[in-house]
Coordinates of C-alpha atoms in Angstrom, one line a residue:
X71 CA 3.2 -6.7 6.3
X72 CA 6.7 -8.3 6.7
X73 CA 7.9 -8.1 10.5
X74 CA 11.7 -5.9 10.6
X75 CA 14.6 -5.8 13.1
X76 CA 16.8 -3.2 13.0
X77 CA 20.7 -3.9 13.4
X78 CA 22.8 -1.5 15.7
X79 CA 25.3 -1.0 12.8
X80 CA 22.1 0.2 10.6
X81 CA 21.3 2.5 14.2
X82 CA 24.3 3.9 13.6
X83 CA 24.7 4.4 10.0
X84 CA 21.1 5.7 9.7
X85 CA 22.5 8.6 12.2
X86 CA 25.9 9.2 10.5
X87 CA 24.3 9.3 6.9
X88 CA 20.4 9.8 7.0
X89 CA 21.1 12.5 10.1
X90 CA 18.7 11.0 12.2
X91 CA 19.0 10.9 15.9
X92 CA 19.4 6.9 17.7
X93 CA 15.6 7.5 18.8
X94 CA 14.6 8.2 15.4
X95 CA 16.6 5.3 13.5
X96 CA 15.1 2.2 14.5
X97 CA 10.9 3.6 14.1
X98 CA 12.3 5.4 10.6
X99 CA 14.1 2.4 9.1
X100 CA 11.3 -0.1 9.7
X101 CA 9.0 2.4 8.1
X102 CA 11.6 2.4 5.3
X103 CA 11.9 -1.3 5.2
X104 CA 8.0 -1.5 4.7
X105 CA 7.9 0.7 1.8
X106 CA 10.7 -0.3 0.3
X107 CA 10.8 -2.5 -3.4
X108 CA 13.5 -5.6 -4.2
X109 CA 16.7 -4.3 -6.2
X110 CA 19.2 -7.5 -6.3
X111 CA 19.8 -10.5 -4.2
X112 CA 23.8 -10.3 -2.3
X113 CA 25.3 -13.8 -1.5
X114 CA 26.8 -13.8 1.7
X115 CA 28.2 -16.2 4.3
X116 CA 26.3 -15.2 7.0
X117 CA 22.5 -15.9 5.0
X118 CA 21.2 -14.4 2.3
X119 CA 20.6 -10.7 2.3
X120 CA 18.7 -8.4 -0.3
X121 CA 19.0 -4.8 -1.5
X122 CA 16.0 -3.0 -1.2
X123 CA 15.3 0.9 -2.4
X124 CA 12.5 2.8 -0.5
X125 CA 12.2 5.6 -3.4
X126 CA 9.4 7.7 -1.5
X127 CA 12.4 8.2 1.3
X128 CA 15.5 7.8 -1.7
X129 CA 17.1 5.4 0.8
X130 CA 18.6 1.8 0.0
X131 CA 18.5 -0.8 2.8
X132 CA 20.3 -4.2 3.2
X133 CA 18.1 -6.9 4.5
X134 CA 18.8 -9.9 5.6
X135 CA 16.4 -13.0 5.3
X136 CA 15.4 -12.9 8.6
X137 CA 13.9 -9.1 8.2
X138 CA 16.7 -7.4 10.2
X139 CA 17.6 -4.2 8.4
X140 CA 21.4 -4.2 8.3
X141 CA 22.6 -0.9 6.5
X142 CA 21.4 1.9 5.2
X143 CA 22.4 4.5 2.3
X144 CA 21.0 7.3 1.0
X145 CA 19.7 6.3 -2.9
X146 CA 22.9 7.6 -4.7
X147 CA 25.2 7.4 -1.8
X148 CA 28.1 6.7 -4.1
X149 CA 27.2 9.4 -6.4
X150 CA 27.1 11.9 -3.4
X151 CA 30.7 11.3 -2.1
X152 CA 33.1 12.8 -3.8
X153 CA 36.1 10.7 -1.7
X154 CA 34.2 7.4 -2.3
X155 CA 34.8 7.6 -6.8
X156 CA 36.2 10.0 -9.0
X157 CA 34.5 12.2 -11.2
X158 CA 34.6 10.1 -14.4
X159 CA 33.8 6.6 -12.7
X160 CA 30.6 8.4 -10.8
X161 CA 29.6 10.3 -14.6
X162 CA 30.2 6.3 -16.1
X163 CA 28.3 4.6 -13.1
X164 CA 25.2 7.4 -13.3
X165 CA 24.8 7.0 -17.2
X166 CA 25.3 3.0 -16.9
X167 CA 23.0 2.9 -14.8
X168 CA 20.3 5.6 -16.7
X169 CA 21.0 3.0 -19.5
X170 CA 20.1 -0.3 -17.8
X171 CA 16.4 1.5 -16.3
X172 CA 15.6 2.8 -19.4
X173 CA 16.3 -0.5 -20.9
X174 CA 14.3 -2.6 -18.3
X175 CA 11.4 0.2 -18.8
X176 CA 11.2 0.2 -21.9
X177 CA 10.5 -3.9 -22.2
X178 CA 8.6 -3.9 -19.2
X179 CA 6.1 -1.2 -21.5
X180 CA 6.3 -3.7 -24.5
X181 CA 4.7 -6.3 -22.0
X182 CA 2.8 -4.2 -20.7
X183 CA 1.3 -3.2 -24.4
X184 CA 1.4 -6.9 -25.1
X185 CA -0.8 -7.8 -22.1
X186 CA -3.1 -4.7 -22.6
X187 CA -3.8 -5.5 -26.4
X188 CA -4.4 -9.3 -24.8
X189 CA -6.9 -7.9 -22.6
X190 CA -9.0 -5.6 -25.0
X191 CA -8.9 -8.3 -27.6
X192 CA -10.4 -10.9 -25.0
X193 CA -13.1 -7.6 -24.0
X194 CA -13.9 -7.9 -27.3
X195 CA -14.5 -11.6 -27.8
X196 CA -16.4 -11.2 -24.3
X197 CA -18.6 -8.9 -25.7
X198 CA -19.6 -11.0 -28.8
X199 CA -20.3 -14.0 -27.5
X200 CA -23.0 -11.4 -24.7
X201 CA -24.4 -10.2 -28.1
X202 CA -24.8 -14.0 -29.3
X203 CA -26.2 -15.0 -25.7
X204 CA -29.4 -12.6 -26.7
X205 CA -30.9 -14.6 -29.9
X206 CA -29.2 -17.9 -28.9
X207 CA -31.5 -20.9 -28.3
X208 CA -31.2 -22.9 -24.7
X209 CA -28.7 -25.7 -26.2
X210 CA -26.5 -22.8 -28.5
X211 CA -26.7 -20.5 -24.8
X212 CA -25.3 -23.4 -22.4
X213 CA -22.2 -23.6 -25.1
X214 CA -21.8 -19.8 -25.2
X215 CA -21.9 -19.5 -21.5
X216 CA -18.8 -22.4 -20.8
X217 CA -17.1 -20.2 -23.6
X218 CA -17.9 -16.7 -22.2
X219 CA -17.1 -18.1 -18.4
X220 CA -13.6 -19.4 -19.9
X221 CA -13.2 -15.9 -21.5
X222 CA -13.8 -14.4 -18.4
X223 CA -11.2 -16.0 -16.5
X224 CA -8.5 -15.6 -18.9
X225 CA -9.6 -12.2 -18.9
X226 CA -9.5 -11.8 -15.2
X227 CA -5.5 -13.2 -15.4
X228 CA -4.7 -11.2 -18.0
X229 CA -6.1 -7.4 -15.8
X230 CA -4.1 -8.8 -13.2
X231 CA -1.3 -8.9 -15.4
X232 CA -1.4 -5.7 -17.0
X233 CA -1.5 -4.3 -13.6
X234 CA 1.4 -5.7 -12.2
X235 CA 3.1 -5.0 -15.2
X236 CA 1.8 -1.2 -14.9
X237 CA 2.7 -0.9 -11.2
X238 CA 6.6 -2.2 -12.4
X239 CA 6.9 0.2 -15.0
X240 CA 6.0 2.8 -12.9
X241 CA 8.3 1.8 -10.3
X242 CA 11.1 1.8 -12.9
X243 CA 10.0 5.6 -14.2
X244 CA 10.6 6.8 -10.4
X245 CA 13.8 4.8 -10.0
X246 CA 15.0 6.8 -12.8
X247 CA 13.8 10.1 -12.0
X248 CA 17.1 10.9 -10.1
X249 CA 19.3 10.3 -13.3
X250 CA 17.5 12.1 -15.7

């Protein structure tokens, strides 16, 4: 587990906008900051800093390299303030952004069926060549066991594909929970 700082402007804007207390901030945002996902990279010139969403706790945190937490938002901050965008840029921003998840779901399922057809076809080869292992000869069985040991391993790569794969879809479903 990464080790987090907290900044005193994140203190402070984790009181004015989370309505915590400035006991409560620094404890919560760590905790926030460990169960948070990657969004986007920032450039800046002070170091490189990350957006991060925690969507158990619909907050988004700033981090910079270095682990220090250096703001916090709730999730749809700019959606919730009516002074910070008008009416039609917030309705534009919340359906651009509906768009661009669904989009990125929906290819990350296509991999995701991709890698899980992969998988059950190799299952299936895996099983064949167990079948053949029962009636083959000692020579024939050394050459089906380098076979079914390569088979395996592919197929070991490709269920740790699948799952990351599954675990990112999912992550985009709850992202887009709050649009839909």
């Amino acid at each position: 587990m990464n080790k987090y700082s907290v900044s005193r402007l994140a203190v402070k804007n984790a009181v004015a906008r989370l309505g915590l207390t400035n006991v409560q901030a620094p404890n919560a945002l760590i905790k926030y900051a460990q169960g948070s996902s990657f969004v986007w990279s920032l450039e800046s010139t002070s170091g490189n800093q990350a957006v991060y969403d925690n969507y158990n706790e619909r907050v988004r945190l700033v981090i910079a390299e270095n682990g220090t937490v250096l703001d916090v938002f709730p999730i749809d901050f700019a959606l919730q303030t009516p002074s910070n965008l008008s009416e039609d840029v917030r309705q534009s921003l919340k359906e651009s952004t509906k768009e661009t998840l669904i989009a990125k779901r929906d290819e990350t399922h296509r991999k995701w069926c991709e890698a899980e057809l992969a998988f059950h076809e190799t299952s299936y080869e895996i099983a064949k060549l167990r079948l053949e292992l029962i009636d083959a000869s000692t020579g024939e069985a050394a050459a089906l066991n380098s076979r079914l040991a390569d088979l395996c391993a592919d197929n070991k790569r490709l269920h740790e594909d699948r799952s990351a794969l599954r675990k990112e879809r999912t992550e985009l479903e709850r992202a887009l929970v709050p649009y839909i």
